[in-house]
């Protein structure tokens, strides 16, 4: 049986978007208006924000739970890039999103509950791309030859 990572209370608060991993301050729930201004599709959405660091994460519309840890602009861009590749995985491999995350959890040897790009740091986002791109290429080659 594979030993899985156990989170301490601090890490749980960070992954829940309640604490900033950069400065340790508590985050605030705000409207997207504060980040994006008015008249955008993001204005009425909720976010968790660390004002001193300007690190933020979206909040799930139905559950009200943060979509992951708050992130600075560098990490947000890495997460976007990882998501673009990851979204191709479940679409091109004809998997459900849940199946794709299970595949990723197995590749990363992570607990499935901790396998979400919104919880990943920069290195983990890079690793998602490093794992998924060759897998998709192999899948494409199999389709061409078969």
XYZ file of C-alpha atoms in Angstrom:
146
model
C 0.000 0.000 0.000
C 1.324 3.436 -0.966
C 1.822 5.919 1.847
C -0.130 9.105 1.196
C 0.677 12.611 2.283
C -1.065 13.824 5.448
C -1.653 17.553 5.621
C -1.068 19.680 8.668
C -3.649 22.294 9.687
C -1.690 25.149 8.052
C -1.533 23.393 4.677
C -5.252 22.552 4.859
C -6.052 26.238 5.409
C -3.786 27.234 2.504
C -5.351 24.678 0.136
C -8.814 25.844 1.193
C -7.884 29.392 0.148
C -8.213 30.697 3.711
C -4.530 31.500 4.291
C -2.026 33.060 1.935
C 0.973 30.784 1.306
C 3.159 33.821 0.568
C 2.621 35.941 3.707
C 0.487 33.763 6.032
C -2.287 36.384 6.230
C -5.921 35.360 6.241
C -7.721 35.903 2.958
C -10.970 37.779 2.374
C -13.965 36.772 0.273
C -14.556 39.495 -2.303
C -16.416 40.089 -5.560
C -14.531 39.945 -8.835
C -15.360 43.621 -9.287
C -12.487 44.392 -6.900
C -10.025 42.476 -9.093
C -11.366 42.887 -12.620
C -13.449 46.060 -12.460
C -17.022 46.477 -13.693
C -18.662 45.166 -16.797
C -16.668 41.955 -17.035
C -17.986 38.420 -16.842
C -15.896 38.035 -13.668
C -17.291 41.066 -11.780
C -20.063 39.232 -9.941
C -18.068 36.078 -9.175
C -16.544 35.532 -5.747
C -12.840 35.196 -5.000
C -10.606 34.677 -1.996
C -8.016 37.479 -1.919
C -4.866 38.210 0.055
C -4.703 41.986 -0.251
C -1.022 42.430 0.756
C 0.153 39.913 -1.873
C -2.644 40.403 -4.396
C -2.876 36.619 -4.554
C -6.330 35.243 -5.256
C -8.379 32.206 -6.223
C -11.905 31.767 -7.491
C -14.743 30.431 -5.366
C -17.035 27.632 -6.542
C -20.425 29.124 -7.427
C -22.571 26.410 -5.851
C -20.560 25.329 -2.806
C -18.916 28.638 -1.917
C -15.618 26.792 -1.416
C -12.394 28.204 -2.851
C -11.252 26.476 -6.034
C -7.780 26.096 -4.527
C -5.072 28.062 -2.828
C -4.660 31.736 -3.576
C -2.011 32.346 -6.215
C 0.146 35.189 -7.448
C 0.204 36.069 -11.146
C 3.080 33.686 -11.960
C 1.302 30.720 -10.392
C -2.058 31.693 -11.906
C -0.435 31.641 -15.363
C 1.166 28.248 -14.672
C -2.195 26.874 -13.521
C -3.874 28.178 -16.688
C -1.231 26.471 -18.845
C -1.557 23.213 -16.889
C -5.347 23.357 -17.209
C -5.181 23.887 -20.970
C -3.129 20.713 -21.354
C -5.114 18.777 -18.738
C -8.443 19.671 -20.376
C -7.125 18.208 -23.625
C -6.351 14.984 -21.730
C -9.904 14.181 -20.787
C -11.329 15.386 -24.093
C -8.852 13.645 -26.410
C -8.599 10.476 -24.314
C -12.417 10.353 -24.022
C -12.280 10.365 -20.234
C -14.536 12.079 -17.775
C -12.919 14.906 -15.860
C -12.972 12.701 -12.737
C -11.246 9.857 -14.594
C -8.583 12.258 -15.857
C -7.934 13.521 -12.329
C -7.703 9.916 -11.101
C -5.139 9.208 -13.844
C -3.199 12.313 -12.802
C -3.351 11.354 -9.103
C -1.881 7.963 -9.953
C 0.869 9.525 -12.081
C 1.779 11.949 -9.283
C 1.256 9.388 -6.489
C -1.106 11.799 -4.754
C -4.327 11.256 -2.889
C -7.173 11.924 -5.322
C -8.635 14.561 -2.978
C -5.394 16.544 -3.239
C -5.165 16.260 -7.009
C -6.564 19.486 -8.337
C -4.640 22.026 -10.384
C -6.007 24.793 -8.143
C -4.056 23.212 -5.287
C -0.796 22.863 -7.220
C 2.318 24.992 -7.002
C 4.499 26.017 -9.929
C 6.549 22.800 -10.074
C 3.453 20.605 -9.954
C 1.882 22.597 -12.790
C 5.031 22.072 -14.863
C 4.889 18.364 -14.037
C 1.276 18.133 -15.251
C 2.409 19.433 -18.638
C 5.446 17.109 -18.660
C 3.201 14.100 -17.990
C 0.196 14.911 -20.151
C 1.848 16.144 -23.364
C 3.791 12.889 -24.053
C 0.748 10.832 -23.060
C -1.392 12.704 -25.597
C 1.300 12.328 -28.263
C 1.467 8.576 -27.630
C -2.327 8.393 -27.818
C -2.290 10.328 -31.094
C 0.349 7.982 -32.561
C -1.713 4.938 -31.549
C -4.763 6.372 -33.291
C -2.755 7.041 -36.455
C -1.260 3.553 -36.555
C -4.353 1.657 -35.522
